[in-house]
Short mmCIF file of C-alpha atoms and ligand atoms in Angstrom, two decimals:
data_model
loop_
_atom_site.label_atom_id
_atom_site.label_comp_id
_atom_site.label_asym_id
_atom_site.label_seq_id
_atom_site.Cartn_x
_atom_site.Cartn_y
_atom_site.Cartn_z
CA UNK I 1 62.84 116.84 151.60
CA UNK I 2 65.83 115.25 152.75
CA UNK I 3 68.83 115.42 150.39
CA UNK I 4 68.75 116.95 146.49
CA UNK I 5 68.04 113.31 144.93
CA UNK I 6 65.77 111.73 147.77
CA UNK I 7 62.69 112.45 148.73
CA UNK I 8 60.97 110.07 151.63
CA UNK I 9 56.98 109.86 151.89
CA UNK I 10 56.35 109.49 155.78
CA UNK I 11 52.69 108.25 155.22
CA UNK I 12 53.32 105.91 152.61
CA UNK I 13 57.02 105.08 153.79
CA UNK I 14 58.53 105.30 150.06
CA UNK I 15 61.21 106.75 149.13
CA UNK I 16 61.28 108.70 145.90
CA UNK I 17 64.22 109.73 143.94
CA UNK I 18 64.32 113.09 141.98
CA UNK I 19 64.85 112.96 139.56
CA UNK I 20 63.64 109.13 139.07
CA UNK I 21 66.34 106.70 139.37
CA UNK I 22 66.52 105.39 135.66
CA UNK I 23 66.63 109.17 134.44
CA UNK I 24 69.38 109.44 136.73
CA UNK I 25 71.05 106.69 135.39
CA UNK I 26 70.67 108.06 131.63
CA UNK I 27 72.16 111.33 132.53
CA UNK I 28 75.01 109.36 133.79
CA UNK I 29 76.49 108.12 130.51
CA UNK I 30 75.25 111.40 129.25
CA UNK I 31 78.01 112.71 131.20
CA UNK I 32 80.36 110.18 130.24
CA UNK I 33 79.35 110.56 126.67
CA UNK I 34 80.31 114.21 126.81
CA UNK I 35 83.70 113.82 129.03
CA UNK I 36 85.05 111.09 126.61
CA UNK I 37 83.06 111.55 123.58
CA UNK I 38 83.01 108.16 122.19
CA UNK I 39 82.27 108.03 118.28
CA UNK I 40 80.35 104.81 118.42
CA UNK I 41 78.28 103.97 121.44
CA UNK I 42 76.19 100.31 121.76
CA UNK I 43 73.42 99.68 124.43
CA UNK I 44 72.89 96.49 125.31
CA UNK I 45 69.26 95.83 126.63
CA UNK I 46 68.23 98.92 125.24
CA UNK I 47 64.37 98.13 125.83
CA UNK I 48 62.26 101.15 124.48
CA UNK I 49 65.67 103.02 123.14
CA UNK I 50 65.27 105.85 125.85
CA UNK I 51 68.83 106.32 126.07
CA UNK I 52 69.78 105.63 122.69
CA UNK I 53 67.21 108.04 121.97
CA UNK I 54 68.91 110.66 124.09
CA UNK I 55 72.56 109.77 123.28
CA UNK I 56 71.70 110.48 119.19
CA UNK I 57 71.71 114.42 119.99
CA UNK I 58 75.06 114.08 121.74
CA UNK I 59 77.14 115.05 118.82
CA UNK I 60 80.53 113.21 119.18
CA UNK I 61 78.33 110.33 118.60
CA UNK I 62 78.54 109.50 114.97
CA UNK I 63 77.34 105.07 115.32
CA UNK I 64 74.82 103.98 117.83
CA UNK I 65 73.30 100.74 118.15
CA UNK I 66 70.84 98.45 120.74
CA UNK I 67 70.47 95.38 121.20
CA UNK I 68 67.55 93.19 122.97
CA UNK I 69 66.00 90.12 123.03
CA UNK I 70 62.59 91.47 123.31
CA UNK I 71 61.88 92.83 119.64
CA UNK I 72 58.61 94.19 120.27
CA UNK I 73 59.65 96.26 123.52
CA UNK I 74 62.50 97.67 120.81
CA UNK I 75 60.31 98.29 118.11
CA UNK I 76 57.35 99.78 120.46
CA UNK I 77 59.37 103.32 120.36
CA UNK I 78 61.95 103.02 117.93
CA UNK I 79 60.53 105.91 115.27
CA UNK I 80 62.07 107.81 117.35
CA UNK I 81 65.30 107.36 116.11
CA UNK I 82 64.41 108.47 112.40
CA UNK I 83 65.63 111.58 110.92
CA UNK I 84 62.78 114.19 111.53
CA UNK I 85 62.15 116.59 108.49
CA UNK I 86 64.31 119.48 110.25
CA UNK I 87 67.79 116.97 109.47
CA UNK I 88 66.99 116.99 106.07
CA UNK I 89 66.30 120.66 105.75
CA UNK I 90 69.58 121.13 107.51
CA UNK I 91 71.79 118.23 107.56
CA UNK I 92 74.50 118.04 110.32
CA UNK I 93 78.07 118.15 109.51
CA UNK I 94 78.56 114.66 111.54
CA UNK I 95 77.19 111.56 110.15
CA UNK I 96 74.68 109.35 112.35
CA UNK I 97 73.65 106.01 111.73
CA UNK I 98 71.47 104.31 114.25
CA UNK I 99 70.73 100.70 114.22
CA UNK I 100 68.77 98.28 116.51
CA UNK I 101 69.54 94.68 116.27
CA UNK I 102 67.27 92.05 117.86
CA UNK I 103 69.11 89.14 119.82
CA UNK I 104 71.37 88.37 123.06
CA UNK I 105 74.31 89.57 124.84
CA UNK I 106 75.23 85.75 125.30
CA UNK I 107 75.95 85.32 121.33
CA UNK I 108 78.50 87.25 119.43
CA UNK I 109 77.92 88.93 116.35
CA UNK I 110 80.22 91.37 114.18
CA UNK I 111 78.24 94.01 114.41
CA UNK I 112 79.22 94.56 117.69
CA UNK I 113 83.18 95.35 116.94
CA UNK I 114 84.54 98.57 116.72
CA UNK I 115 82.68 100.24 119.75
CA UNK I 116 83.97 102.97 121.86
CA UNK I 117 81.64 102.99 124.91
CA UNK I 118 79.20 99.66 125.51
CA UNK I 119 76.22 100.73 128.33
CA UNK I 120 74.52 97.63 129.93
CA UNK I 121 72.20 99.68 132.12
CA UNK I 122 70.27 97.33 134.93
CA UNK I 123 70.53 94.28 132.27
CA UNK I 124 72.52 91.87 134.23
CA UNK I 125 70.21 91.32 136.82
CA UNK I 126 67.60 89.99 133.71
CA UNK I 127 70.16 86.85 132.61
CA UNK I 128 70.27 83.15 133.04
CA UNK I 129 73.03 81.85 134.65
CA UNK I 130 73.76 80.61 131.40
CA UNK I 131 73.47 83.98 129.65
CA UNK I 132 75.81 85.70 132.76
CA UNK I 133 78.57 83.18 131.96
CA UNK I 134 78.74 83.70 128.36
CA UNK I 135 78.30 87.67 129.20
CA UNK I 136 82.16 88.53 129.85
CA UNK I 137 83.47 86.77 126.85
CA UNK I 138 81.09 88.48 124.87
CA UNK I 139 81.26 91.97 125.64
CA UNK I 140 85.02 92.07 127.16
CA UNK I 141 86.68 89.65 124.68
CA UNK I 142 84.56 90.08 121.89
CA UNK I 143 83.38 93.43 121.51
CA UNK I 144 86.16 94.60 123.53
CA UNK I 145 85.43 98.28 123.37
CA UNK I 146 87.57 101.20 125.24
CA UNK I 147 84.61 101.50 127.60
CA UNK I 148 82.21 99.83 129.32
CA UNK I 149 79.46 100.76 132.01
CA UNK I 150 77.74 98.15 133.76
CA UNK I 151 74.52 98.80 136.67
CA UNK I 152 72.83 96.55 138.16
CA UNK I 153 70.35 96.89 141.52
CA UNK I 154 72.56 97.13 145.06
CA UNK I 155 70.56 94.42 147.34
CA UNK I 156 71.68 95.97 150.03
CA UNK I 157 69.69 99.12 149.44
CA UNK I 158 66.40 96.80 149.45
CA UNK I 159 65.36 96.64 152.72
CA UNK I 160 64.62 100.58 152.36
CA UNK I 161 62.33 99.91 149.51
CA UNK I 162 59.08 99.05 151.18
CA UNK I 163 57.16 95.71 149.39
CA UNK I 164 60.47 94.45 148.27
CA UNK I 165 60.77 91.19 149.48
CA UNK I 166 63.34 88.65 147.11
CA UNK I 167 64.20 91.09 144.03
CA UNK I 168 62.93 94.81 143.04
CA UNK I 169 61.51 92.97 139.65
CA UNK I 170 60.05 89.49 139.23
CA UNK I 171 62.47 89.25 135.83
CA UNK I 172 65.25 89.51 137.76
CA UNK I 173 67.58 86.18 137.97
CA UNK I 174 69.15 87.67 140.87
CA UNK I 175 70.20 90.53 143.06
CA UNK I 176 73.76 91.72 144.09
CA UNK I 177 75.23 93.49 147.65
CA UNK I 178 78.03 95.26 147.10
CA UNK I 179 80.77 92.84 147.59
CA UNK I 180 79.13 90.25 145.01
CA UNK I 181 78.67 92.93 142.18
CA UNK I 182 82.77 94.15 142.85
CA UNK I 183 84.33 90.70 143.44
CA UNK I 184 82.58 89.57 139.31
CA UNK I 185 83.59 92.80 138.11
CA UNK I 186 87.06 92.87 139.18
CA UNK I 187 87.61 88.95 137.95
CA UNK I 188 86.17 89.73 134.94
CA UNK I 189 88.16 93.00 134.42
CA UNK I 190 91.67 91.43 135.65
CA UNK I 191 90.63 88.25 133.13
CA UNK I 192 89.80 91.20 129.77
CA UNK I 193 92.34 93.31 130.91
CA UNK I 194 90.43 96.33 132.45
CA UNK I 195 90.59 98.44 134.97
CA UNK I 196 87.38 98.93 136.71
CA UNK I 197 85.95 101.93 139.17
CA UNK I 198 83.29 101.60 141.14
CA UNK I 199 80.39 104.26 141.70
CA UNK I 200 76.44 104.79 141.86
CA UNK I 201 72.99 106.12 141.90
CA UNK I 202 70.44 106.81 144.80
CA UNK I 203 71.96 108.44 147.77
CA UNK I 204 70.72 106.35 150.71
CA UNK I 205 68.66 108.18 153.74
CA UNK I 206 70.73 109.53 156.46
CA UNK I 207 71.28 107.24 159.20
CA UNK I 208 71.34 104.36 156.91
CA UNK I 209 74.44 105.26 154.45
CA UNK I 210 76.20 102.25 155.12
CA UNK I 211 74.09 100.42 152.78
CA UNK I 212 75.51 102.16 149.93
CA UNK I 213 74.18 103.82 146.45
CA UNK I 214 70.76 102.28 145.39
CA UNK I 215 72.27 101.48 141.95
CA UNK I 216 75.60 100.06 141.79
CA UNK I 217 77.96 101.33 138.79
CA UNK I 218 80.95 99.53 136.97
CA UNK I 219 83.32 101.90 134.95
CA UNK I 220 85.65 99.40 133.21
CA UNK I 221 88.18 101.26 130.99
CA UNK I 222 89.88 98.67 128.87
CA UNK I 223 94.02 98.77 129.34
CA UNK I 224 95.62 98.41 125.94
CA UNK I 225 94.36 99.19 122.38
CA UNK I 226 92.80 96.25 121.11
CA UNK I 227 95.12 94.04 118.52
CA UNK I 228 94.02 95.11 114.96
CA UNK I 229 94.64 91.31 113.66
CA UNK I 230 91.83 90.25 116.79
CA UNK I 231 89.03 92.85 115.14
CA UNK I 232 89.83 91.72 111.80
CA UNK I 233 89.50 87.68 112.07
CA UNK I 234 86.57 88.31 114.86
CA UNK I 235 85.18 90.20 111.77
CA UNK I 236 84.47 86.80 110.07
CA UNK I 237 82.23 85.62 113.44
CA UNK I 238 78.98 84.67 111.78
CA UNK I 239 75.86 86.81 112.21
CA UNK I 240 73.77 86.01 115.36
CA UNK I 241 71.40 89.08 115.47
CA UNK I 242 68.57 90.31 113.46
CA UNK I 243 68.62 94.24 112.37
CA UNK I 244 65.72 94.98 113.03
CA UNK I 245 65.93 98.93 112.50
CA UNK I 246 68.72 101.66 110.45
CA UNK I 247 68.95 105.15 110.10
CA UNK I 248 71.52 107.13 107.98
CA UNK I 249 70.76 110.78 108.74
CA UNK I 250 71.47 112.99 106.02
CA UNK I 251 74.85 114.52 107.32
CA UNK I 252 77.71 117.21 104.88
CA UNK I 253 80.23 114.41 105.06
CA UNK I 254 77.32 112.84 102.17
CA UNK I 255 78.59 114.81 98.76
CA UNK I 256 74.75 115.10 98.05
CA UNK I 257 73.69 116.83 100.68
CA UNK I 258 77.20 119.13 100.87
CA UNK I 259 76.04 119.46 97.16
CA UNK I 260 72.54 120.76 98.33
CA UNK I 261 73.63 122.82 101.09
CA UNK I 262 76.21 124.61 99.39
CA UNK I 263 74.00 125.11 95.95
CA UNK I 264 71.28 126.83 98.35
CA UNK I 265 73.79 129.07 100.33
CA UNK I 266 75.54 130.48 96.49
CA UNK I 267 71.94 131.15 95.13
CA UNK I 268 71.05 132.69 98.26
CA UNK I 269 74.33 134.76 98.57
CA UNK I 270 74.03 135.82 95.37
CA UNK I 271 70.39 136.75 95.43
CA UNK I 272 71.34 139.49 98.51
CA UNK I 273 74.94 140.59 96.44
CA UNK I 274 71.97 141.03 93.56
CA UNK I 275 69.79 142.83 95.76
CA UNK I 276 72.41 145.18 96.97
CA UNK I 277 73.67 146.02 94.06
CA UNK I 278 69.98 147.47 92.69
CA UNK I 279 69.51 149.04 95.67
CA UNK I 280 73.30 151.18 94.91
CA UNK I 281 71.58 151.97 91.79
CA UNK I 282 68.12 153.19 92.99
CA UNK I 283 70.07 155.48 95.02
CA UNK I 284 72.04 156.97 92.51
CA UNK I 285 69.09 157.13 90.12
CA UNK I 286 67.38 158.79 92.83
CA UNK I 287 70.51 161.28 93.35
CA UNK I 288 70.22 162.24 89.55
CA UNK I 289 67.05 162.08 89.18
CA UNK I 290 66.45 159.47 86.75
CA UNK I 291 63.01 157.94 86.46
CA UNK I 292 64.04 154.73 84.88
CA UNK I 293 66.95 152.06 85.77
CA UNK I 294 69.69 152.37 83.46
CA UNK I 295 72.51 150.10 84.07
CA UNK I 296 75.80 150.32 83.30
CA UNK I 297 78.92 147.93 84.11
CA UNK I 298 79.68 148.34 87.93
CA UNK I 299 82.66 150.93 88.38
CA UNK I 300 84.76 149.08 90.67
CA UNK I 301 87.49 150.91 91.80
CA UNK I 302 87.70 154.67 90.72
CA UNK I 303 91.50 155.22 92.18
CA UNK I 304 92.61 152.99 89.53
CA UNK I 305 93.35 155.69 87.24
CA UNK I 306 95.17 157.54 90.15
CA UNK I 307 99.21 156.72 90.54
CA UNK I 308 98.86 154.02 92.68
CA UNK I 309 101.18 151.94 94.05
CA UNK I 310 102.66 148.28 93.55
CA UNK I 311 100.24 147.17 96.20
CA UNK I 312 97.89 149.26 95.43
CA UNK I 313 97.09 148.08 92.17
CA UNK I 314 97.18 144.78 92.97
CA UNK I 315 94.91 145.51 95.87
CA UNK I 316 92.71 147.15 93.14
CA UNK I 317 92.82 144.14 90.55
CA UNK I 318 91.69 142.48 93.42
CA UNK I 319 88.40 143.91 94.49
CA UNK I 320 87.62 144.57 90.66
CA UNK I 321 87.84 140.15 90.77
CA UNK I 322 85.57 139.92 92.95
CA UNK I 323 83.19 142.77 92.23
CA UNK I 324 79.87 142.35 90.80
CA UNK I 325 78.23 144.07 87.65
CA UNK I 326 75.38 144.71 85.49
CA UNK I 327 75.48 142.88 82.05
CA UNK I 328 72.33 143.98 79.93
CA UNK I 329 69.58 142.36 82.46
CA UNK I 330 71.65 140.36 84.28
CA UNK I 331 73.68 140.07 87.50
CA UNK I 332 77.39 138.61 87.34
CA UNK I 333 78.68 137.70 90.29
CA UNK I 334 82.38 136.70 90.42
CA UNK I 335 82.62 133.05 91.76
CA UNK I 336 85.80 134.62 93.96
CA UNK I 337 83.41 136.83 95.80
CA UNK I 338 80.87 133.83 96.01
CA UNK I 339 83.78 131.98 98.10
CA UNK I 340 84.65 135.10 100.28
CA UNK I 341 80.59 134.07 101.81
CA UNK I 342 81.29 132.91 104.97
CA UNK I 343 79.13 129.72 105.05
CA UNK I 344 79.82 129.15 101.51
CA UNK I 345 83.79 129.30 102.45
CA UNK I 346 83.29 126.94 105.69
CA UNK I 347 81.31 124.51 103.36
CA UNK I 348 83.87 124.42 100.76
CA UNK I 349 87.01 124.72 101.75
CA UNK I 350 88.37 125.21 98.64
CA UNK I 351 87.80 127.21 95.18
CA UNK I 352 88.22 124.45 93.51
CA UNK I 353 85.41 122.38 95.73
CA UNK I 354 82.95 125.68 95.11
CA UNK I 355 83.33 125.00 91.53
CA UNK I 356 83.11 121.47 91.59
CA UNK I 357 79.83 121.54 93.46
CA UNK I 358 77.94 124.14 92.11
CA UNK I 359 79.09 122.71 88.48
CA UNK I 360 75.68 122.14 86.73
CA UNK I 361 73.38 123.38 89.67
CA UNK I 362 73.93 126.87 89.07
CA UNK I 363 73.19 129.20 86.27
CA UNK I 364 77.03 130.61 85.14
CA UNK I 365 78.69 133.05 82.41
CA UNK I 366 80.52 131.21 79.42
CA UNK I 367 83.82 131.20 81.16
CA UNK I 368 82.39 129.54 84.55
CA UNK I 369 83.87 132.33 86.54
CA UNK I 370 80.64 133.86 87.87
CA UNK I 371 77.01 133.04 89.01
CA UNK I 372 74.20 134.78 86.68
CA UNK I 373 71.66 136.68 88.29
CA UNK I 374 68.85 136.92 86.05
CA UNK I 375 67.02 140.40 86.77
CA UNK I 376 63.13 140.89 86.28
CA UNK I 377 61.46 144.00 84.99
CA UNK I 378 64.20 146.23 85.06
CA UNK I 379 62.80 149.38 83.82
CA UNK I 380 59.91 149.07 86.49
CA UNK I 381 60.17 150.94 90.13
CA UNK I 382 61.14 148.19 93.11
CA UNK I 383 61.32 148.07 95.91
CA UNK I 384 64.74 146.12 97.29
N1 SAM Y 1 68.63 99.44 129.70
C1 SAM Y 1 67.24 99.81 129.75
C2 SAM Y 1 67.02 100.89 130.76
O1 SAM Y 1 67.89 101.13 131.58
O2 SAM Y 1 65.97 101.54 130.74
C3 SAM Y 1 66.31 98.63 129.98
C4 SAM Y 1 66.60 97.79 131.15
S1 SAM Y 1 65.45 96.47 131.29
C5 SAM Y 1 65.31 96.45 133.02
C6 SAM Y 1 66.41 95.08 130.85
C7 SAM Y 1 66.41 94.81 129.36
O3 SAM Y 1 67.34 93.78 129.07
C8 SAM Y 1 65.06 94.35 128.83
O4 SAM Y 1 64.64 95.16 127.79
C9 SAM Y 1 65.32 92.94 128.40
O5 SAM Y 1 64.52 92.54 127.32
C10 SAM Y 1 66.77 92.97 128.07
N2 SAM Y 1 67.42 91.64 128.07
C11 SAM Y 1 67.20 90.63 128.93
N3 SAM Y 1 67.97 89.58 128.60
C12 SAM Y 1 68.69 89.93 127.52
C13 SAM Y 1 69.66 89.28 126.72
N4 SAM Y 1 70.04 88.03 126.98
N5 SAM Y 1 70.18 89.94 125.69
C14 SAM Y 1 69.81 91.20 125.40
N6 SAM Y 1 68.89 91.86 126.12
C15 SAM Y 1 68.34 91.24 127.18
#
């Protein structure tokens, strides 16, 4: 073992990363995703959607798409960007929509405006001359989103990579040092108006650090907000890509499933207000002596006919507002103490939004002002 990320086999002269190199270069905009937590993230060359994949539990993220031009290698893996049955039970409070679109960093389309952070991890090396001309325009002029990371293989690392001869991949159009990777970056940066920072992956062996990090990183931050006239006539570039994939996840900020959520937390709240409330009176039937459940109206607040103050009193009309009672073999719950339930509260925000929601889903009393809980076998011994 010679450093924390590089392991070299003597015997077979390789030198291994740990962890690999392309997990290494995921947990890099992982980081960068959680320092700057961009709302809507695009990677370009996505290939099996490992990092989109990863990115969709980062939860800043609320739009994330890919984009290839191999659909199969997108497609291979790409159920793994569904909801799984767990978001539905619970639905996050941030909304998530995940598409893949099939087609080519060299055309533009407008589904690519509007993007906070664009990764192009080890895709450059994969283009056409052609493709690498028309790259900039796209991505920088076009998209033109805060961010942008760009890796691509260091050549001069290859040499310590035993069997690499020409390129690390037989796809790859070409392979640049150092100097060749920063001299395009910073023209096309200066040109888009970005500033760019350099960094990377793979700590070389010692002895041979001079030939730099095995993957070489490009951090362009983009200078000045882009011009909102720009986005909106680039809006009317024609389509060039195919969607090939989309995924709405079921999220609060969707008034069906805030309607859902908050429906299931009153019933349940009131269920354990219910529950406590016959438990209060098994105990007192026990302390009298009583054999069968009689129930009367709840006694709220016994000081009230005590001299009480101002505050008092109001203090008193108060609790009795939000107190539950018995009505023949029901439970009334007062909506007021309904809201006072913390997740019911944080879901709501409002009184007005409790009743709104619940409007229809819930069993109420004639005036609307409190849940019904219906009580079975009254007269019977329970246990609650
Ligand atoms: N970014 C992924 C990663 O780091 O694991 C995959 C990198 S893979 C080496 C390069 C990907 O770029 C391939 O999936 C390839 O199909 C894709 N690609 C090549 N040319 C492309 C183009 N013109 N437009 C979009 N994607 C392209």
């Amino acid at each position: 073992m010679m450093d924390r990320n590089l392991q070299k086999d003597d015997f077979t002269r390789t030198i291994k990363f740990i962890p690999p190199l392309y997990k290494q270069r995921y947990q890099f905009i992982k980081d960068l995703v959680m320092k700057y937590k961009p709302k809507k993230v695009a990677d370009l060359g996505c290939a099996d959607c490992t990092l989109l994949w990863m990115l969709k539990f980062c939860k800043c993220i609320e739009v994330l798409a890919g984009l290839d031009i191999r659909e199969n290698v997108m497609k291979e893996k790409m159920h793994r960007l569904s909801p799984l049955p767990g978001d539905y039970l619970q639905p996050s409070e941030r909304s998530l929509t995940v598409s893949l679109h099939h087609g080519s960093v060299a055309h533009k389309d407008p589904c690519m405006l509007g993007f906070d952070l664009v990764t192009c991890i080890e895709l450059i090396e994969h283009l056409e001359a052609t493709e690498l001309e028309m790259f900039p325009e796209v991505v920088f002029g076009f998209m033109a989103p805060s961010m942008v990371v760009i890796s691509t293989p260091n050549s001069e690392f290859n040499p310590l990579l035993p069997g690499v001869t020409l390129f690390r991949h037989s796809d790859h159009k070409f392979e640049w040092d150092r100097a060749q990777f920063e001299s395009w970056a910073i023209h096309a940066a200066t040109h888009y108006d970005y500033t760019v920072e350099f960094t990377g992956l793979g700590i070389p062996p010692p002895g041979t650090e001079d030939v730099g990090f095995c993957t070489q990183i490009g951090v362009f931050m983009r200078n000045h907000p882009k011009n909102g006239e720009t986005v909106s006539s680039e809006k009317h570039t024609k389509h060039a890509y195919k969607t090939v994939f989309k995924a709405v996840y079921p999220s609060l900020k969707d008034e069906k499933y805030l309607q859902n959520a908050v429906v299931n937390e009153v019933i349940f709240g009131a269920e354990i207000i219910k529950r406590r409330l016959l438990g209060n009176f098994k105990s007192e039937r026990k302390k009298h002596n009583e054999t069968k459940l009689k129930f009367q109206p709840f006694k709220c607040c016994m000081r009230c006919s005590t001299n009480l103050s101002l505050a008092e009193t109001e203090k008193c009309a108060a609790d009795r507002s939000t107190e539950p009672f018995v009505d023949g073999n029901k439970v009334c719950i007062p909506l007021a103490k309904i809201f006072l339930i913390p997740k019911v509260n944080q879901l709501c925000g409002t009184f007005e939004k409790l009743n709104k929601l619940i409007a229809g889903k819930v069993a109420l009393n004639s005036d609307g002002s409190a849940v019904i809980v219906t009580v079975e076998n009254e007269n019977e011994e329970q246990e609650y």
